Amino acid sequence: DARRTGSPAPSWKDRWATNDDDAAAVRRRLQRNGRPEGTVTIMFTDIEDSTQWISRLGDSDATLLVKEHNELIRAQVAAHGGYEVKFRGDGFMLAFTSASKGVRCAIALQQEMKVFAEKHPEAPFRIRVGINSGEAVSEGNDFLGTAVNIAARLTDAAMGGEVIVSSVVRDLVWSTGEFSFEDEQQMALKGIDAPQRACLV
């Protein structure tokens, strides 16, 4: 009890992370795919405007919905051969050995989230997704470096329901003919020196 110990009460993001009893088991299950090394495709997901609807719903109801959202994300990541790097309270950092797998997973996630929103009209929250491919520095179970930072900033630039990919990802998957993209744009991303070419899936 924070009032008795004098320690600060955990934030709602901390509670979602620590209350997710299945997190360790899910991580072990996903790791059977093998953690990507070297050139990887990094994806970030983020729940749009999470603070607003958390305030409206309250922590208890919001926690249940986010747990369902987490299960949805993890199921699709496993189905597409991805690796869960970490859970960030209102989104995930994910890694894939293939750019096509990453884009395919992102599309599936957005389709699943449409169904989720119809199922929960009281909280029709949407996720935004950013994807980049490149050389990432492996640090324990984490990945670091510019390629990772670009993926994170592309996510920040996306709106709910959107998937934004870097030109690197687009070029890697273009020849498959499986995906369609809007025209590329030069995007100024926070913390990234040079503008980056990116486009919507």
PDB file of N, CA and C in Angstrom, residues 59-93:
ATOM      1  N   ASP A  59      -9.399   3.437 -14.582  1.00  0.00           N
ATOM      2  CA  ASP A  59      -8.304   2.478 -14.667  1.00  0.00           C
ATOM      3  C   ASP A  59      -8.780   1.036 -14.789  1.00  0.00           C
ATOM      4  N   SER A  60      -9.799   0.651 -14.022  1.00  0.00           N
ATOM      5  CA  SER A  60     -10.235  -0.745 -13.988  1.00  0.00           C
ATOM      6  C   SER A  60     -10.722  -1.222 -15.348  1.00  0.00           C
ATOM      7  N   ASP A  61     -11.658  -0.483 -15.944  1.00  0.00           N
ATOM      8  CA  ASP A  61     -12.184  -0.874 -17.256  1.00  0.00           C
ATOM      9  C   ASP A  61     -11.112  -0.754 -18.334  1.00  0.00           C
ATOM     10  N   ALA A  62     -10.298   0.285 -18.247  1.00  0.00           N
ATOM     11  CA  ALA A  62      -9.249   0.484 -19.242  1.00  0.00           C
ATOM     12  C   ALA A  62      -8.240  -0.655 -19.205  1.00  0.00           C
ATOM     13  N   THR A  63      -7.905  -1.129 -18.005  1.00  0.00           N
ATOM     14  CA  THR A  63      -6.945  -2.213 -17.877  1.00  0.00           C
ATOM     15  C   THR A  63      -7.438  -3.469 -18.579  1.00  0.00           C
ATOM     16  N   LEU A  64      -8.709  -3.788 -18.433  1.00  0.00           N
ATOM     17  CA  LEU A  64      -9.273  -4.970 -19.081  1.00  0.00           C
ATOM     18  C   LEU A  64      -9.192  -4.854 -20.599  1.00  0.00           C
ATOM     19  N   LEU A  65      -9.495  -3.667 -21.118  1.00  0.00           N
ATOM     20  CA  LEU A  65      -9.456  -3.464 -22.564  1.00  0.00           C
ATOM     21  C   LEU A  65      -8.030  -3.540 -23.097  1.00  0.00           C
ATOM     22  N   VAL A  66      -7.091  -2.980 -22.359  1.00  0.00           N
ATOM     23  CA  VAL A  66      -5.711  -3.016 -22.817  1.00  0.00           C
ATOM     24  C   VAL A  66      -5.167  -4.442 -22.784  1.00  0.00           C
ATOM     25  N   LYS A  67      -5.558  -5.218 -21.790  1.00  0.00           N
ATOM     26  CA  LYS A  67      -5.130  -6.616 -21.748  1.00  0.00           C
ATOM     27  C   LYS A  67      -5.649  -7.373 -22.975  1.00  0.00           C
ATOM     28  N   GLU A  68      -6.888  -7.083 -23.374  1.00  0.00           N
ATOM     29  CA  GLU A  68      -7.432  -7.716 -24.577  1.00  0.00           C
ATOM     30  C   GLU A  68      -6.667  -7.248 -25.818  1.00  0.00           C
ATOM     31  N   HIS A  69      -6.364  -5.950 -25.865  1.00  0.00           N
ATOM     32  CA  HIS A  69      -5.549  -5.396 -26.945  1.00  0.00           C
ATOM     33  C   HIS A  69      -4.187  -6.087 -26.996  1.00  0.00           C
ATOM     34  N   ASN A  70      -3.564  -6.300 -25.828  1.00  0.00           N
ATOM     35  CA  ASN A  70      -2.261  -6.950 -25.781  1.00  0.00           C
ATOM     36  C   ASN A  70      -2.316  -8.369 -26.332  1.00  0.00           C
ATOM     37  N   GLU A  71      -3.359  -9.096 -25.975  1.00  0.00           N
ATOM     38  CA  GLU A  71      -3.512 -10.467 -26.467  1.00  0.00           C
ATOM     39  C   GLU A  71      -3.670 -10.479 -27.982  1.00  0.00           C
ATOM     40  N   LEU A  72      -4.425  -9.513 -28.485  1.00  0.00           N
ATOM     41  CA  LEU A  72      -4.632  -9.399 -29.933  1.00  0.00           C
ATOM     42  C   LEU A  72      -3.301  -9.149 -30.645  1.00  0.00           C
ATOM     43  N   ILE A  73      -2.532  -8.195 -30.132  1.00  0.00           N
ATOM     44  CA  ILE A  73      -1.240  -7.867 -30.738  1.00  0.00           C
ATOM     45  C   ILE A  73      -0.321  -9.083 -30.720  1.00  0.00           C
ATOM     46  N   ARG A  74      -0.206  -9.719 -29.562  1.00  0.00           N
ATOM     47  CA  ARG A  74       0.728 -10.832 -29.418  1.00  0.00           C
ATOM     48  C   ARG A  74       0.346 -12.022 -30.290  1.00  0.00           C
ATOM     49  N   ALA A  75      -0.936 -12.254 -30.462  1.00  0.00           N
ATOM     50  CA  ALA A  75      -1.372 -13.353 -31.322  1.00  0.00           C
ATOM     51  C   ALA A  75      -0.945 -13.109 -32.763  1.00  0.00           C
ATOM     52  N   GLN A  76      -1.101 -11.873 -33.241  1.00  0.00           N
ATOM     53  CA  GLN A  76      -0.725 -11.563 -34.618  1.00  0.00           C
ATOM     54  C   GLN A  76       0.791 -11.574 -34.807  1.00  0.00           C
ATOM     55  N   VAL A  77       1.520 -11.106 -33.807  1.00  0.00           N
ATOM     56  CA  VAL A  77       2.985 -11.139 -33.889  1.00  0.00           C
ATOM     57  C   VAL A  77       3.471 -12.578 -34.000  1.00  0.00           C
ATOM     58  N   ALA A  78       2.915 -13.465 -33.181  1.00  0.00           N
ATOM     59  CA  ALA A  78       3.296 -14.869 -33.233  1.00  0.00           C
ATOM     60  C   ALA A  78       2.924 -15.480 -34.585  1.00  0.00           C
ATOM     61  N   ALA A  79       1.740 -15.126 -35.098  1.00  0.00           N
ATOM     62  CA  ALA A  79       1.273 -15.687 -36.368  1.00  0.00           C
ATOM     63  C   ALA A  79       2.141 -15.249 -37.543  1.00  0.00           C
ATOM     64  N   HIS A  80       2.794 -14.087 -37.414  1.00  0.00           N
ATOM     65  CA  HIS A  80       3.608 -13.556 -38.500  1.00  0.00           C
ATOM     66  C   HIS A  80       5.113 -13.693 -38.237  1.00  0.00           C
ATOM     67  N   GLY A  81       5.465 -14.542 -37.290  1.00  0.00           N
ATOM     68  CA  GLY A  81       6.874 -14.828 -37.059  1.00  0.00           C
ATOM     69  C   GLY A  81       7.662 -13.681 -36.483  1.00  0.00           C
ATOM     70  N   GLY A  82       6.997 -12.824 -35.699  1.00  0.00           N
ATOM     71  CA  GLY A  82       7.677 -11.677 -35.112  1.00  0.00           C
ATOM     72  C   GLY A  82       8.227 -11.976 -33.734  1.00  0.00           C
ATOM     73  N   TYR A  83       8.904 -10.997 -33.182  1.00  0.00           N
ATOM     74  CA  TYR A  83       9.544 -11.102 -31.867  1.00  0.00           C
ATOM     75  C   TYR A  83       9.147  -9.890 -31.045  1.00  0.00           C
ATOM     76  N   GLU A  84       8.599 -10.120 -29.874  1.00  0.00           N
ATOM     77  CA  GLU A  84       8.234  -9.019 -28.984  1.00  0.00           C
ATOM     78  C   GLU A  84       9.474  -8.542 -28.243  1.00  0.00           C
ATOM     79  N   VAL A  85       9.901  -7.340 -28.554  1.00  0.00           N
ATOM     80  CA  VAL A  85      11.067  -6.773 -27.886  1.00  0.00           C
ATOM     81  C   VAL A  85      10.676  -6.261 -26.505  1.00  0.00           C
ATOM     82  N   LYS A  86       9.607  -5.436 -26.462  1.00  0.00           N
ATOM     83  CA  LYS A  86       9.138  -4.949 -25.163  1.00  0.00           C
ATOM     84  C   LYS A  86       7.757  -4.331 -25.285  1.00  0.00           C
ATOM     85  N   PHE A  87       7.083  -4.321 -24.147  1.00  0.00           N
ATOM     86  CA  PHE A  87       5.778  -3.681 -24.006  1.00  0.00           C
ATOM     87  C   PHE A  87       5.993  -2.343 -23.326  1.00  0.00           C
ATOM     88  N   ARG A  88       5.381  -1.286 -23.860  1.00  0.00           N
ATOM     89  CA  ARG A  88       5.670   0.066 -23.383  1.00  0.00           C
ATOM     90  C   ARG A  88       4.487   0.724 -22.679  1.00  0.00           C
ATOM     91  N   GLY A  89       3.534  -0.070 -22.195  1.00  0.00           N
ATOM     92  CA  GLY A  89       2.408   0.493 -21.469  1.00  0.00           C
ATOM     93  C   GLY A  89       1.211   0.764 -22.353  1.00  0.00           C
ATOM     94  N   ASP A  90       1.413   1.449 -23.476  1.00  0.00           N
ATOM     95  CA  ASP A  90       0.321   1.680 -24.414  1.00  0.00           C
ATOM     96  C   ASP A  90       0.729   1.301 -25.837  1.00  0.00           C
ATOM     97  N   GLY A  91       1.698   0.409 -25.940  1.00  0.00           N
ATOM     98  CA  GLY A  91       2.133  -0.048 -27.256  1.00  0.00           C
ATOM     99  C   GLY A  91       3.295  -1.014 -27.138  1.00  0.00           C
ATOM    100  N   PHE A  92       3.732  -1.507 -28.284  1.00  0.00           N
ATOM    101  CA  PHE A  92       4.773  -2.518 -28.336  1.00  0.00           C
ATOM    102  C   PHE A  92       5.920  -2.091 -29.248  1.00  0.00           C
ATOM    103  N   MET A  93       7.104  -2.626 -28.938  1.00  0.00           N
ATOM    104  CA  MET A  93       8.226  -2.609 -29.871  1.00  0.00           C
ATOM    105  C   MET A  93       8.404  -4.044 -30.324  1.00  0.00           C
TER     106      MET A  93
END
